[in-house]
Tab-separated table of C-alpha atoms and ligand atoms in Angstrom:
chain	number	residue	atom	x	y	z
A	1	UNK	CA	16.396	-47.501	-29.250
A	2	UNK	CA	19.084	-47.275	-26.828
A	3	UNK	CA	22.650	-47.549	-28.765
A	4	UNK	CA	25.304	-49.590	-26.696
A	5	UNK	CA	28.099	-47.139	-28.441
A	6	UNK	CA	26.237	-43.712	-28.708
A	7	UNK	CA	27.834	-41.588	-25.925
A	8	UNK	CA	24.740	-39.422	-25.587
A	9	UNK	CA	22.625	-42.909	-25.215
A	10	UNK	CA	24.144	-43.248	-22.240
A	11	UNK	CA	25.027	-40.464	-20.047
A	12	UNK	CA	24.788	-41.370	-16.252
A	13	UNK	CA	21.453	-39.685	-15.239
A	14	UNK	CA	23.783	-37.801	-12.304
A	15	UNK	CA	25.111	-35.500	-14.448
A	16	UNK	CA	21.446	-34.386	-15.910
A	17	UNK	CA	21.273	-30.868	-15.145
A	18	UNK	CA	17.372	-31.091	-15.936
A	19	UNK	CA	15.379	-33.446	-18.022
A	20	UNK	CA	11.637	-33.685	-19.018
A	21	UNK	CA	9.799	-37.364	-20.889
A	22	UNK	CA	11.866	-37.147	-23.960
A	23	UNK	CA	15.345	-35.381	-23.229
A	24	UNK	CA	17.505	-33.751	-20.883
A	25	UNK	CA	20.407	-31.632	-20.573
A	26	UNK	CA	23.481	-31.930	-19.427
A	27	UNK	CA	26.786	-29.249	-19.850
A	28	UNK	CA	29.071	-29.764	-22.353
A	29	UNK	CA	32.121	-31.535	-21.752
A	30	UNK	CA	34.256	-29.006	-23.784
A	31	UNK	CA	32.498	-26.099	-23.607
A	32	UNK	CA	32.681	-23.013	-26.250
A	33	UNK	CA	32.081	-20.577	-23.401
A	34	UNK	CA	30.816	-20.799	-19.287
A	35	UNK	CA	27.558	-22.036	-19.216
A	36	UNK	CA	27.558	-24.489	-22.860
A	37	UNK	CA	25.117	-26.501	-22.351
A	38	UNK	CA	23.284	-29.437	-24.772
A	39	UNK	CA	19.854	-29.976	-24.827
A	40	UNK	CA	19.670	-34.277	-26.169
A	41	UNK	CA	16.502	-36.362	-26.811
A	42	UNK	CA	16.680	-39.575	-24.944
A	43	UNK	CA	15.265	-41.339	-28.409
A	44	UNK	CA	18.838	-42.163	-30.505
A	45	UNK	CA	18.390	-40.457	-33.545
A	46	UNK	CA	20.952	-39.021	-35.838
A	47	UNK	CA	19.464	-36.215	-37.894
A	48	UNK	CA	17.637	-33.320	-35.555
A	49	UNK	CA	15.166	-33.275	-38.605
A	50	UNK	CA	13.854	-36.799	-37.998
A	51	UNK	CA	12.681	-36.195	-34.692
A	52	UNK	CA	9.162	-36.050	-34.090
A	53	UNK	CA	7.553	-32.443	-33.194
A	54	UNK	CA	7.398	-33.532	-29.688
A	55	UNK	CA	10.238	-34.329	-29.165
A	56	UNK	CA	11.254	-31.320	-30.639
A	57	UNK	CA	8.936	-29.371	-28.413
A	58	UNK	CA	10.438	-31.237	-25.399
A	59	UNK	CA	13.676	-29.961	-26.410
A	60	UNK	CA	12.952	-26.725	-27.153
A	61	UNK	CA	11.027	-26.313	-23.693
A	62	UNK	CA	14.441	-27.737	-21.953
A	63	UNK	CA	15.599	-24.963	-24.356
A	64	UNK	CA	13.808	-22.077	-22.942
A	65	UNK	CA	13.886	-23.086	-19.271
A	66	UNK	CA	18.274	-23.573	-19.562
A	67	UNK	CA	18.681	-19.876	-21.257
A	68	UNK	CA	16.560	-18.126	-18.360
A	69	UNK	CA	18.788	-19.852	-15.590
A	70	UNK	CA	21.813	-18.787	-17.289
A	71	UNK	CA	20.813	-15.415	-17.568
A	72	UNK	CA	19.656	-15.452	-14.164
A	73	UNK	CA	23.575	-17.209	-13.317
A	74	UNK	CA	25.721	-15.638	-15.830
A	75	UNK	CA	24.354	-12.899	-17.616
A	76	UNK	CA	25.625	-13.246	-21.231
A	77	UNK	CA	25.504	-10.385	-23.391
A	78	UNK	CA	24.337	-12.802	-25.666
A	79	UNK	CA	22.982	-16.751	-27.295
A	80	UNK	CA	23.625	-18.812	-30.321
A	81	UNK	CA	21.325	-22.084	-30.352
A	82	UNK	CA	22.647	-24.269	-32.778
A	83	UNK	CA	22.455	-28.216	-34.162
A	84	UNK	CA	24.822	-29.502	-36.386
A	85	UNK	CA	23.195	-32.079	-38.521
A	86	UNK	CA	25.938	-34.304	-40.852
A	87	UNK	CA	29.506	-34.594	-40.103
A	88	UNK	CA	29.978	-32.273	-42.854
A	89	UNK	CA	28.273	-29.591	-41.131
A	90	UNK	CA	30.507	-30.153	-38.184
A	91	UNK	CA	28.184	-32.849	-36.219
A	92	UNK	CA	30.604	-34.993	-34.017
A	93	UNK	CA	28.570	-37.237	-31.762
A	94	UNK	CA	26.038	-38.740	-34.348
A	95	UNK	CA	22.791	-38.167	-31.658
A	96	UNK	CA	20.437	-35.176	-32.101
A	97	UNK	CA	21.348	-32.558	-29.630
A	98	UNK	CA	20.791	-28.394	-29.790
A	99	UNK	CA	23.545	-26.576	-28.313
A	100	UNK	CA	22.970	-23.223	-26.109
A	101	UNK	CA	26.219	-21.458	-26.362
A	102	UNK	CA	26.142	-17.940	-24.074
A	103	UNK	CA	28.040	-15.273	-25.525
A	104	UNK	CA	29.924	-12.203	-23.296
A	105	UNK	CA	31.291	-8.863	-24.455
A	106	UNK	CA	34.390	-9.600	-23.073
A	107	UNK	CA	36.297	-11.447	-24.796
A	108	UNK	CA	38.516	-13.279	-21.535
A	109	UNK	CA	34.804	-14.165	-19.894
A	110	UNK	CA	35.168	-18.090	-20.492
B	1	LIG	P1	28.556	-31.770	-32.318
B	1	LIG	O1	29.786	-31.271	-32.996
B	1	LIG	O2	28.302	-33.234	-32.581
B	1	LIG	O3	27.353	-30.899	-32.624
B	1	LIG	O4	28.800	-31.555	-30.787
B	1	LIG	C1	29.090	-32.570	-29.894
B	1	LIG	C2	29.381	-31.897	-28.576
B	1	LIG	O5	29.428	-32.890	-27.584
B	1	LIG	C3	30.712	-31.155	-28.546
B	1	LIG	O6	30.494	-29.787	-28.203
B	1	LIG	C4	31.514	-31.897	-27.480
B	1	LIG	O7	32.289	-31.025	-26.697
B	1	LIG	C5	30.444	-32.583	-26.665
B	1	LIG	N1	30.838	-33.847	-26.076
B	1	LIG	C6	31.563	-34.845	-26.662
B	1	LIG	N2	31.672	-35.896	-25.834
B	1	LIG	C7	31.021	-35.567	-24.701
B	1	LIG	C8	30.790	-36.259	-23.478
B	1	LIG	O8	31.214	-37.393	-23.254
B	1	LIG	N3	30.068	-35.604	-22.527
B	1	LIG	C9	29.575	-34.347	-22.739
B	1	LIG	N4	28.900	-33.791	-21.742
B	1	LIG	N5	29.770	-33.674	-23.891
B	1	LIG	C10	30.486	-34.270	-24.857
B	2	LIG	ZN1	22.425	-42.243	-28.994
């Protein structure tokens, strides 16, 4: 259910770079590199774990379809797909999300 303070619960659908029945991503607002994007379920939950598998497939299909159109933009030399799960392990914004990070050789190529 939607949460009234969860940022990720409510993102104005403008700034959805692409979304399918159960998420949607949108770019990072501080981004580790050019092209950081997060892939977010629209169901509020927490821990990435507790999702259900489809809306793990959903994401991971969001997933696939974001890291062939920033090849196809930006050709990284490179990916890490990461979710942070427990503000221990770094997790910020307590709503699911995967991040796709591209990666470039050079080191200035923000
Ligand atoms: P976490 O550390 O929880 O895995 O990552 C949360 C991410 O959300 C961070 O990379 C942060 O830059 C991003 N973020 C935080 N607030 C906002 C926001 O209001 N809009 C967007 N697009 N990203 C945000
Ligand atoms: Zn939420």
């Amino acid at each position: 259910m939607k949460q009234p303070d969860c940022i990720f619960c409510n993102i104005d659908q403008d700034n959805f770079i692409l979304k399918n029945d159960l998420a949607y991503i949108i770019k990072d607002k501080y981004p580790h590199s050019r092209g950081h994007l997060l892939i977010i379920p629209f169901e509020h939950e927490e821990n990435y774990f507790e999702l259900g598998k489809k809306t793990r497939d959903a994401m991971n299909d969001l997933l696939i379809i974001a890291k062939k159109d920033c090849d196809e933009k930006y050709q990284p030399s490179g990916y890490n797909v990461s979710v942070n799960i427990g503000r221990s392990a770094g997790q910020v914004v307590m709503h699911a999300h995967l991040h796709l990070i591209p990666r470039y050789s050079k080191s200035n190529d923000i």
